[in-house]
Coordinates of C-alpha atoms in Angstrom, one line a residue:
M1 CA 13.3 113.0 -59.8
K2 CA 10.4 110.8 -61.0
R3 CA 7.5 112.6 -62.6
V4 CA 4.2 111.9 -64.0
P5 CA 4.7 110.4 -67.5
G6 CA 2.7 111.3 -70.6
R7 CA 0.3 114.2 -71.1
T8 CA -0.3 116.5 -68.1
D9 CA -2.2 119.3 -69.8
H10 CA -5.2 119.3 -67.5
V11 CA -4.7 118.6 -63.8
V12 CA -7.5 118.2 -61.3
V13 CA -6.5 119.2 -57.7
V14 CA -8.7 117.7 -55.1
G15 CA -8.9 119.9 -52.1
A16 CA -8.5 123.7 -51.7
G17 CA -6.4 123.8 -48.5
L18 CA -3.0 125.4 -48.4
S19 CA -1.3 122.5 -50.1
G20 CA -3.9 122.2 -52.9
L21 CA -3.8 125.9 -53.6
A22 CA 0.0 126.1 -53.5
C23 CA 0.0 123.2 -56.0
A24 CA -2.5 124.8 -58.2
L25 CA -0.5 128.1 -58.4
H26 CA 2.7 126.3 -59.2
L27 CA 0.9 124.2 -61.9
L28 CA -0.7 127.3 -63.4
G29 CA 2.7 129.0 -63.5
A30 CA 4.0 126.0 -65.5
G31 CA 1.3 126.4 -68.1
R32 CA -1.1 123.7 -67.0
R33 CA -4.9 124.0 -67.0
V34 CA -6.1 123.5 -63.5
T35 CA -9.5 122.6 -62.0
V36 CA -9.7 122.7 -58.2
V37 CA -12.6 120.7 -56.6
E38 CA -13.4 121.3 -53.0
R39 CA -16.1 119.6 -50.9
D40 CA -16.6 122.7 -48.7
A41 CA -18.3 126.0 -49.7
G42 CA -14.9 127.8 -50.0
P43 CA -11.2 127.5 -49.7
G44 CA -9.1 126.9 -46.6
G45 CA -9.3 123.2 -45.6
R46 CA -7.9 123.2 -42.1
A47 CA -7.4 126.9 -42.4
G48 CA -11.1 127.5 -42.6
R49 CA -13.4 130.2 -41.2
V50 CA -16.5 130.0 -39.0
R51 CA -18.7 133.0 -38.3
L52 CA -20.2 133.0 -34.9
G53 CA -22.4 135.8 -33.6
G54 CA -20.3 138.6 -35.2
Y55 CA -16.9 136.8 -34.5
E56 CA -14.7 135.5 -37.2
L57 CA -13.0 132.3 -36.1
D58 CA -10.0 130.7 -37.7
T59 CA -10.7 127.0 -37.5
G60 CA -7.1 125.7 -37.9
P61 CA -3.6 127.1 -37.6
T62 CA -3.1 130.5 -36.0
V63 CA 0.7 130.8 -36.3
L64 CA 2.2 131.9 -39.6
T65 CA 5.9 131.4 -40.2
M66 CA 8.0 131.4 -43.3
P67 CA 5.5 133.4 -45.4
H68 CA 8.1 133.6 -48.3
L69 CA 6.9 130.0 -49.1
A70 CA 3.4 131.3 -49.8
D71 CA 5.0 134.2 -51.8
E72 CA 6.8 131.5 -54.0
A73 CA 3.4 130.1 -54.9
F74 CA 2.0 133.6 -55.8
A75 CA 5.2 134.4 -57.7
A76 CA 4.6 131.3 -59.9
V77 CA 1.7 133.2 -61.6
G78 CA 3.4 136.6 -61.6
D79 CA 1.6 137.7 -58.4
S80 CA 2.8 138.3 -54.9
L81 CA 1.6 137.8 -51.4
H82 CA 2.0 141.4 -50.3
R83 CA -0.4 142.5 -53.1
R84 CA -3.0 140.2 -51.6
V85 CA -2.5 140.0 -47.9
E86 CA -1.4 142.6 -45.3
L87 CA 1.1 141.0 -42.9
T88 CA 2.3 142.3 -39.6
A89 CA 5.4 140.9 -38.0
L90 CA 4.6 140.0 -34.4
D91 CA 6.9 141.3 -31.7
P92 CA 7.0 139.4 -29.4
A93 CA 6.4 136.3 -31.5
Y94 CA 5.2 134.7 -28.3
R95 CA 5.0 135.4 -24.7
A96 CA 5.9 132.5 -22.5
C97 CA 4.4 132.3 -19.0
F98 CA 5.6 129.8 -16.5
A99 CA 4.1 128.2 -13.4
D100 CA 6.5 130.1 -11.1
G101 CA 5.0 133.4 -12.2
S102 CA 7.8 134.4 -14.5
S103 CA 7.4 135.4 -18.1
L104 CA 9.6 135.8 -21.2
D105 CA 8.9 137.6 -24.4
V106 CA 10.3 135.7 -27.4
H107 CA 11.8 138.1 -29.9
T108 CA 13.0 137.0 -33.3
D109 CA 15.6 139.8 -33.4
G110 CA 18.8 138.3 -32.0
D111 CA 19.9 141.4 -30.0
A112 CA 16.5 142.0 -28.5
M113 CA 16.2 138.3 -27.5
E114 CA 19.6 138.2 -26.0
A115 CA 18.8 141.2 -23.9
E116 CA 15.5 139.5 -22.8
V117 CA 17.2 136.3 -21.9
R118 CA 19.8 138.2 -19.9
R119 CA 17.0 139.9 -18.0
F120 CA 15.2 136.7 -17.5
A121 CA 18.0 134.3 -16.6
G122 CA 21.3 136.1 -16.5
P123 CA 24.4 136.6 -18.7
V124 CA 25.4 132.9 -19.0
Q125 CA 22.1 131.9 -20.4
A126 CA 22.2 135.0 -22.8
A127 CA 25.5 133.7 -24.2
G128 CA 24.0 130.3 -24.5
Y129 CA 21.1 131.7 -26.4
R130 CA 23.5 133.3 -28.9
D131 CA 25.2 130.0 -29.5
L132 CA 21.9 128.2 -29.8
R133 CA 20.7 130.8 -32.4
L134 CA 23.8 130.2 -34.6
W135 CA 23.3 126.4 -34.3
L136 CA 19.6 126.7 -35.3
E137 CA 20.6 128.8 -38.4
R138 CA 23.2 126.2 -39.4
L139 CA 20.7 123.4 -38.9
Y140 CA 18.2 125.2 -41.1
R141 CA 20.7 125.7 -43.9
V142 CA 21.7 122.0 -43.9
Q143 CA 18.2 120.5 -43.7
M144 CA 15.9 122.6 -45.7
R145 CA 17.2 122.3 -49.2
R146 CA 18.4 118.8 -49.0
F147 CA 15.9 117.0 -46.6
I148 CA 12.7 119.0 -46.6
D149 CA 12.3 121.0 -49.8
T150 CA 12.9 117.9 -52.0
N151 CA 11.1 115.0 -53.6
F152 CA 12.5 111.7 -52.5
D153 CA 12.5 108.8 -54.8
S154 CA 14.7 106.6 -52.6
P155 CA 16.3 106.6 -49.1
L156 CA 19.6 106.5 -51.0
Q157 CA 19.1 110.2 -51.7
L158 CA 20.0 110.7 -48.0
L159 CA 23.6 109.7 -48.8
H160 CA 24.9 113.2 -49.4
P161 CA 27.5 115.3 -47.7
D162 CA 24.7 117.3 -46.1
L163 CA 23.9 114.1 -44.1
A164 CA 27.3 114.2 -42.6
R165 CA 26.9 117.9 -41.9
L166 CA 23.6 117.2 -40.1
A167 CA 25.3 114.5 -38.1
A168 CA 28.2 116.8 -37.2
L169 CA 25.6 119.3 -35.9
G170 CA 24.2 116.7 -33.6
G171 CA 20.9 116.4 -35.6
F172 CA 20.6 112.7 -34.8
G173 CA 20.8 113.2 -31.1
R174 CA 17.8 114.0 -28.9
L175 CA 16.3 117.4 -29.1
D176 CA 16.0 118.1 -25.4
G177 CA 19.6 117.1 -24.7
R178 CA 20.9 119.2 -27.6
I179 CA 19.0 122.3 -26.5
G180 CA 20.4 121.6 -23.0
R181 CA 23.9 122.0 -24.2
F182 CA 23.2 125.6 -24.8
L183 CA 20.7 126.4 -22.1
S184 CA 20.6 125.0 -18.6
D185 CA 17.5 127.0 -17.4
E186 CA 14.6 124.6 -17.8
R187 CA 12.2 127.3 -18.7
L188 CA 14.3 128.5 -21.6
R189 CA 14.8 124.9 -22.8
R190 CA 11.0 124.6 -23.0
V191 CA 10.7 127.7 -25.2
F192 CA 13.0 126.1 -27.8
S193 CA 11.7 122.6 -27.6
F194 CA 7.9 122.6 -27.1
Q195 CA 7.6 122.9 -30.9
A196 CA 8.4 119.2 -31.1
L197 CA 4.7 118.6 -30.2
Y198 CA 3.9 119.9 -33.7
A199 CA 5.8 117.0 -35.0
G200 CA 4.0 114.6 -32.6
V201 CA 7.1 113.6 -30.7
A202 CA 8.1 114.4 -27.1
P203 CA 11.3 116.6 -26.9
A204 CA 13.1 113.9 -24.9
R205 CA 12.6 111.4 -27.8
A206 CA 12.5 113.8 -30.8
L207 CA 15.5 114.0 -33.1
A208 CA 17.5 117.2 -32.6
A209 CA 17.0 117.8 -36.3
Y210 CA 13.4 118.9 -35.4
A211 CA 14.8 122.0 -33.8
V212 CA 14.4 123.4 -37.3
I213 CA 10.8 124.1 -36.3
A214 CA 12.1 126.2 -33.4
Y215 CA 14.2 128.1 -36.0
M216 CA 11.0 128.9 -37.9
D217 CA 9.3 130.3 -34.8
T218 CA 12.1 132.0 -32.9
V219 CA 14.5 133.1 -35.6
A220 CA 12.7 133.5 -38.9
G221 CA 9.8 135.2 -37.3
V222 CA 6.0 134.9 -36.7
W223 CA 3.5 136.9 -38.8
F224 CA -0.2 137.8 -38.6
P225 CA -2.3 138.3 -41.8
K226 CA -5.0 141.0 -41.5
G227 CA -8.3 139.2 -41.5
G228 CA -6.8 136.1 -39.7
M229 CA -5.1 133.1 -41.1
H230 CA -8.0 132.4 -43.4
A231 CA -7.0 135.4 -45.4
L232 CA -4.1 133.4 -46.8
P233 CA -6.0 130.6 -48.5
R234 CA -8.6 133.1 -49.6
A235 CA -6.0 135.2 -51.3
M236 CA -4.4 132.1 -52.9
A237 CA -7.7 131.0 -54.3
D238 CA -8.3 134.5 -55.7
A239 CA -4.8 134.5 -57.3
A240 CA -5.5 131.0 -58.8
A241 CA -8.8 132.1 -60.2
D242 CA -7.2 135.3 -61.7
A243 CA -4.5 133.0 -63.3
G244 CA -7.2 130.9 -65.0
A245 CA -7.9 128.1 -62.6
E246 CA -11.5 126.8 -62.4
L247 CA -12.5 126.6 -58.7
R248 CA -15.4 124.3 -57.9
W249 CA -17.0 124.6 -54.4
D250 CA -19.4 122.2 -52.8
A251 CA -17.9 119.6 -55.1
E252 CA -17.1 116.3 -53.4
V253 CA -15.2 113.6 -55.3
S254 CA -16.9 110.2 -55.2
T255 CA -14.7 108.1 -57.5
L256 CA -11.6 108.2 -59.7
E257 CA -12.3 106.7 -63.1
R258 CA -9.2 104.5 -64.0
S259 CA -7.9 102.5 -66.9
A260 CA -4.5 101.3 -68.0
G261 CA -2.8 102.5 -64.8
R262 CA -4.0 106.1 -65.1
V263 CA -6.9 108.1 -63.8
R264 CA -8.9 109.3 -66.8
A265 CA -11.6 111.3 -65.0
V266 CA -12.7 112.5 -61.6
R267 CA -16.4 111.9 -60.8
L268 CA -18.2 114.1 -58.3
S269 CA -21.0 113.0 -56.0
S270 CA -23.3 115.0 -58.2
G271 CA -22.6 112.6 -61.0
E272 CA -20.5 115.1 -63.0
R273 CA -17.5 113.7 -64.8
I274 CA -14.3 115.8 -65.1
P275 CA -11.8 114.4 -67.6
C276 CA -8.2 115.0 -66.7
D277 CA -4.6 114.1 -67.5
A278 CA -3.4 114.0 -63.9
V279 CA -4.8 114.2 -60.4
V280 CA -3.4 115.7 -57.2
L281 CA -5.1 114.5 -54.0
T282 CA -4.7 116.8 -51.1
C283 CA -7.5 115.3 -48.9
E284 CA -6.7 113.4 -45.7
L285 CA -4.7 110.3 -46.2
P286 CA -7.6 108.0 -45.3
A287 CA -9.9 109.7 -47.8
A288 CA -7.2 109.6 -50.5
Y289 CA -6.5 105.9 -49.9
G290 CA -10.2 105.3 -50.0
L291 CA -10.5 106.9 -53.4
L292 CA -7.5 105.0 -54.6
G293 CA -8.9 101.7 -53.2
R294 CA -5.6 100.9 -51.5
S295 CA -3.3 101.6 -48.6
P296 CA 0.5 101.9 -48.7
R297 CA 2.6 98.9 -48.0
R298 CA 4.4 99.6 -44.8
P299 CA 6.2 97.4 -42.2
A300 CA 4.2 99.0 -39.4
R301 CA 1.0 101.0 -39.1
L302 CA 1.1 104.7 -39.3
R303 CA 1.4 106.5 -36.0
H304 CA -0.5 109.8 -35.5
S305 CA 0.3 112.9 -33.6
P306 CA -1.6 114.0 -30.5
S307 CA -4.8 115.8 -31.0
A308 CA -6.1 119.0 -29.5
V309 CA -9.1 120.5 -27.8
I310 CA -9.7 124.1 -29.0
L311 CA -12.0 126.6 -27.2
H312 CA -12.9 129.6 -29.4
A313 CA -14.2 132.2 -27.0
G314 CA -15.7 135.6 -27.9
T315 CA -15.5 137.7 -24.8
D316 CA -16.5 141.1 -23.6
R317 CA -13.1 141.8 -22.0
T318 CA -9.5 140.8 -22.3
W319 CA -6.4 140.5 -20.1
P320 CA -3.4 142.9 -20.6
H321 CA -0.8 140.3 -19.8
L322 CA -1.7 138.3 -22.9
A323 CA 0.3 138.8 -26.1
H324 CA -1.0 137.9 -29.6
H325 CA 0.3 134.4 -28.9
T326 CA 0.9 133.3 -25.3
V327 CA 2.2 129.9 -24.3
S328 CA 1.1 129.1 -20.8
F329 CA 3.3 126.4 -19.4
G330 CA 2.2 124.1 -16.5
A331 CA 4.7 123.0 -13.9
A332 CA 4.8 119.5 -15.4
W333 CA 6.8 118.8 -18.5
E334 CA 8.0 115.2 -19.2
R335 CA 4.9 113.8 -17.5
T336 CA 2.7 115.9 -19.8
F337 CA 4.3 114.4 -22.9
D338 CA 3.9 110.9 -21.5
E339 CA 0.2 111.5 -21.0
L340 CA -0.2 112.8 -24.5
T341 CA 1.8 110.1 -26.4
R342 CA 1.9 107.0 -24.2
T343 CA -0.6 106.7 -21.4
G344 CA -3.4 108.5 -23.2
E345 CA -4.5 110.6 -20.3
L346 CA -5.7 114.2 -20.5
M347 CA -2.9 116.6 -19.3
S348 CA -3.0 116.7 -15.5
D349 CA -1.0 120.0 -15.6
P350 CA -1.6 121.4 -19.1
S351 CA 0.5 123.7 -21.2
L352 CA -1.7 125.9 -23.4
L353 CA -1.5 128.1 -26.4
I354 CA -3.7 131.2 -26.1
T355 CA -4.1 133.3 -29.2
R356 CA -5.8 136.6 -29.3
P357 CA -6.2 137.6 -32.9
T358 CA -8.1 140.8 -32.1
T359 CA -4.8 142.1 -30.7
H360 CA -3.9 143.1 -34.3
D361 CA -7.3 142.9 -36.0
P362 CA -10.2 144.2 -33.8
A363 CA -12.5 143.7 -36.8
L364 CA -12.5 139.9 -36.2
A365 CA -14.9 140.6 -33.3
P366 CA -17.9 143.0 -32.7
P367 CA -16.9 146.5 -31.4
G368 CA -15.6 146.4 -27.9
R369 CA -15.3 142.6 -27.9
H370 CA -12.3 140.2 -28.1
L371 CA -11.6 136.8 -29.5
H372 CA -9.5 134.2 -27.7
Y373 CA -8.4 130.8 -29.1
V374 CA -7.3 128.3 -26.5
L375 CA -5.5 125.2 -27.7
A376 CA -5.0 122.3 -25.2
P377 CA -3.1 119.3 -26.6
C378 CA -4.7 116.0 -25.9
P379 CA -4.2 112.3 -26.8
N380 CA -5.4 111.2 -30.1
T381 CA -8.3 108.7 -30.2
A382 CA -6.0 105.8 -30.9
V383 CA -4.1 106.4 -27.7
G384 CA -6.6 108.1 -25.4
P385 CA -10.4 108.5 -25.1
G386 CA -12.3 107.3 -28.2
A387 CA -14.0 109.8 -30.5
T388 CA -17.5 109.2 -29.2
T389 CA -16.3 109.5 -25.6
W390 CA -15.7 113.1 -26.3
R391 CA -19.4 113.7 -26.7
E392 CA -19.8 113.7 -22.9
L393 CA -16.2 114.4 -22.0
G394 CA -16.0 117.6 -24.1
P395 CA -18.2 119.9 -22.0
R396 CA -16.6 118.7 -18.7
Y397 CA -13.1 119.3 -20.1
R398 CA -14.2 122.7 -21.4
D399 CA -15.1 123.7 -17.8
R400 CA -11.8 122.3 -16.6
L401 CA -9.9 124.5 -19.1
V402 CA -11.8 127.6 -18.1
G403 CA -11.0 127.0 -14.5
E404 CA -7.4 126.5 -15.4
L405 CA -7.4 129.8 -17.3
E406 CA -8.8 131.7 -14.3
R407 CA -6.2 130.1 -12.0
R408 CA -3.5 131.4 -14.4
G409 CA -4.6 135.0 -14.3
L410 CA -7.5 135.3 -16.7
D411 CA -9.9 136.3 -13.8
G412 CA -13.5 136.3 -14.8
F413 CA -13.0 134.4 -18.0
A414 CA -16.1 132.2 -17.5
D415 CA -18.4 135.2 -17.0
S416 CA -16.8 137.1 -19.9
V417 CA -17.7 134.6 -22.6
R418 CA -20.5 135.8 -25.0
E419 CA -20.0 133.3 -27.8
E420 CA -18.1 130.1 -27.9
L421 CA -17.2 127.0 -30.0
L422 CA -15.6 123.9 -28.6
V423 CA -13.7 121.6 -30.9
T424 CA -12.7 118.1 -29.7
P425 CA -11.2 115.0 -31.3
L426 CA -14.8 113.9 -32.1
D427 CA -15.1 116.9 -34.4
W428 CA -11.7 116.2 -36.0
A429 CA -12.7 112.6 -36.6
R430 CA -16.0 113.7 -38.2
Q431 CA -13.9 115.9 -40.6
G432 CA -12.0 112.8 -41.6
H433 CA -8.8 113.2 -39.6
A434 CA -7.3 109.8 -38.8
A435 CA -7.1 109.1 -35.0
G436 CA -9.1 112.3 -34.4
S437 CA -5.9 114.4 -34.9
P438 CA -5.7 117.5 -37.1
F439 CA -1.9 117.1 -36.9
S440 CA -1.8 113.9 -39.1
V441 CA 1.0 111.4 -39.2
S442 CA 3.7 112.0 -36.5
H443 CA 7.3 112.7 -37.4
T444 CA 9.0 109.7 -35.9
F445 CA 12.2 108.7 -37.7
A446 CA 10.3 106.0 -39.6
Q447 CA 7.8 108.5 -40.8
T448 CA 10.1 111.3 -41.9
G449 CA 11.8 112.3 -45.1
P450 CA 11.9 109.3 -47.5
F451 CA 10.2 107.1 -45.0
R452 CA 7.0 109.3 -44.8
P453 CA 4.1 108.3 -47.1
R454 CA 5.3 109.1 -50.6
N455 CA 3.6 111.7 -52.8
L456 CA 3.6 109.2 -55.7
V457 CA 1.1 106.4 -55.9
R458 CA 2.2 102.9 -56.7
G459 CA 0.3 101.5 -59.7
L460 CA -1.2 104.8 -60.9
D461 CA 1.1 106.8 -63.1
N462 CA -0.7 110.1 -62.9
V463 CA -1.8 110.5 -59.3
V464 CA 0.2 112.6 -56.8
L465 CA -0.5 113.3 -53.1
A466 CA 0.0 116.5 -51.2
G467 CA -0.8 117.7 -47.7
C468 CA 0.5 117.2 -44.2
G469 CA 0.2 113.4 -44.3
T470 CA 2.7 113.0 -47.1
T471 CA 6.2 114.6 -47.6
P472 CA 7.5 116.8 -46.1
G473 CA 5.0 116.9 -43.2
V474 CA 2.9 118.9 -40.8
G475 CA 2.7 122.6 -40.4
V476 CA 1.9 125.6 -42.6
P477 CA 5.4 126.0 -44.1
T478 CA 5.7 122.3 -44.9
V479 CA 2.2 121.9 -46.5
L480 CA 3.0 124.9 -48.8
I481 CA 6.2 123.0 -49.7
S482 CA 4.1 119.9 -50.2
G483 CA 2.0 121.6 -52.8
K484 CA 5.1 122.8 -54.7
L485 CA 6.7 119.3 -54.6
A486 CA 3.5 117.7 -55.9
A487 CA 3.4 120.2 -58.8
A488 CA 7.0 119.4 -59.6
R489 CA 6.0 115.7 -59.9
V490 CA 3.6 116.7 -62.6
T491 CA 5.7 119.3 -64.5
G492 CA 9.2 117.9 -63.8
A493 CA 10.3 121.4 -62.9
V494 CA 12.3 122.2 -59.9
G495 CA 11.2 125.4 -58.3
P496 CA 13.5 128.1 -56.9
G497 CA 15.5 127.1 -53.8
L498 CA 13.7 127.7 -50.5
G499 CA 14.2 131.1 -49.2
R500 CA 15.8 132.5 -52.4
R501 CA 13.2 135.2 -52.9
H502 CA 13.3 138.2 -50.7
F503 CA 9.8 139.3 -49.5
T504 CA 8.6 142.8 -49.0
A505 CA 5.5 143.4 -47.0
V506 CA 2.8 146.0 -47.6
P507 CA 4.0 149.6 -47.1
G508 CA 3.4 150.6 -43.5
T509 CA 4.0 147.0 -42.2
S510 CA 7.2 145.2 -41.4
S511 CA 9.4 143.9 -44.2
L512 CA 10.0 140.2 -44.5
P513 CA 13.6 139.3 -45.3
A514 CA 14.5 135.8 -46.5
P515 CA 15.4 133.6 -43.5
A516 CA 18.8 133.9 -42.0
G517 CA 21.4 132.1 -44.1
A518 CA 19.0 131.4 -47.0
D519 CA 21.5 132.7 -49.5
D520 CA 24.4 130.7 -48.0
P521 CA 25.7 128.4 -50.7
S522 CA 26.9 125.8 -48.4

């Protein structure tokens, strides 16, 4: 593995999102002096926090999977996630609601889910689910250590027996077709393939290898941190500070001072100069490339994932059929993905993620109130309406979403809203997200693994990238890995294998075993 040559005693990490904080903790554990500079007033990045009329809003991800990856970062400095954050295992992980009026609770316990599938679709589908679960576990074991939790220096690293194992598992076929080999019920197929949208690819065109995301959601488990998702970066920042990191808030980087192929100092917009031996950039790729004064050489332009409209609604009531996470599927499926990724139209029959964090933490809202987070995927600004178009389109689409929610059983939703915040691609673009998408570079084959923007920078020996735009990719688990991989580029150390540490939650909450098969030596 290539690493930063020369001295790396003092490292400046630009950005205090999940990847930057994970990187900082791994660097501190390896004995480096670390300064974290963040343009915002506190940690979090995408996983930020907005206070609105007594409501505490998570501005980014709401689904936490694979928390042992965060625990790896805490463990690097002799700390642990369970000391810092109280986690609750969600059961069900999701509730899936369909246009025909049926619903399915997604359990991560195999026996419970088999029984639920049998109730929902009969014994043949239940048997298919068991086979699918085994396949997902095998897919995870083959992929994670070799193709995700690794620093690539060359595509030739793919030439390993695990590549043949992945091919034998059908990983290079199409996701929708592979899931269909196990489940013929279209509703069930959606439950195990909608996660491809996180990777920015329609299930009908995504590689079956991306089913590893469904493994994270439906097998490894979904968790909720008390205090909301923002509790995780806040705890990571506290652990980093306690381990000796210097955390600088409201500190925006203006330039990188370079000479002889290395960055010698980071300059802030305030004029302050911070000398350093190495730099890790975790900001958005366009911002990172702007600071570097270059863009990567690629045969084709980067393609970005679809975007999302998010409605944060503080309400005076809730609806009992909602779980903590509810996926409300429209009747349309393939047409929906065509609209999101090809034609650039707003979903004519949307599938929505509705999250109600006050299910497990009422303190996130005023007494007697509730908080609902409604995510509606939409085309990014390179495919669909431009960023400025959303200035007028946003309020109209908000009303359309509210009407759709009421048609799907959330009667009186419009009248129940006491506080709200609407986030559209215009807002994502203002935050510096390319193509107005918070999901960054999509995971097409040409933008995955060794073909994704690398975390080393050509022509600058001591600069490393981290975050969802570089390897390994988008999502909370992968950006945590990204921070660890970036730290390894600096220190030369290879951290413990993914999933090797067994996690124990706070007494009184559910325990977190390592993912199924994590200790399998194959």
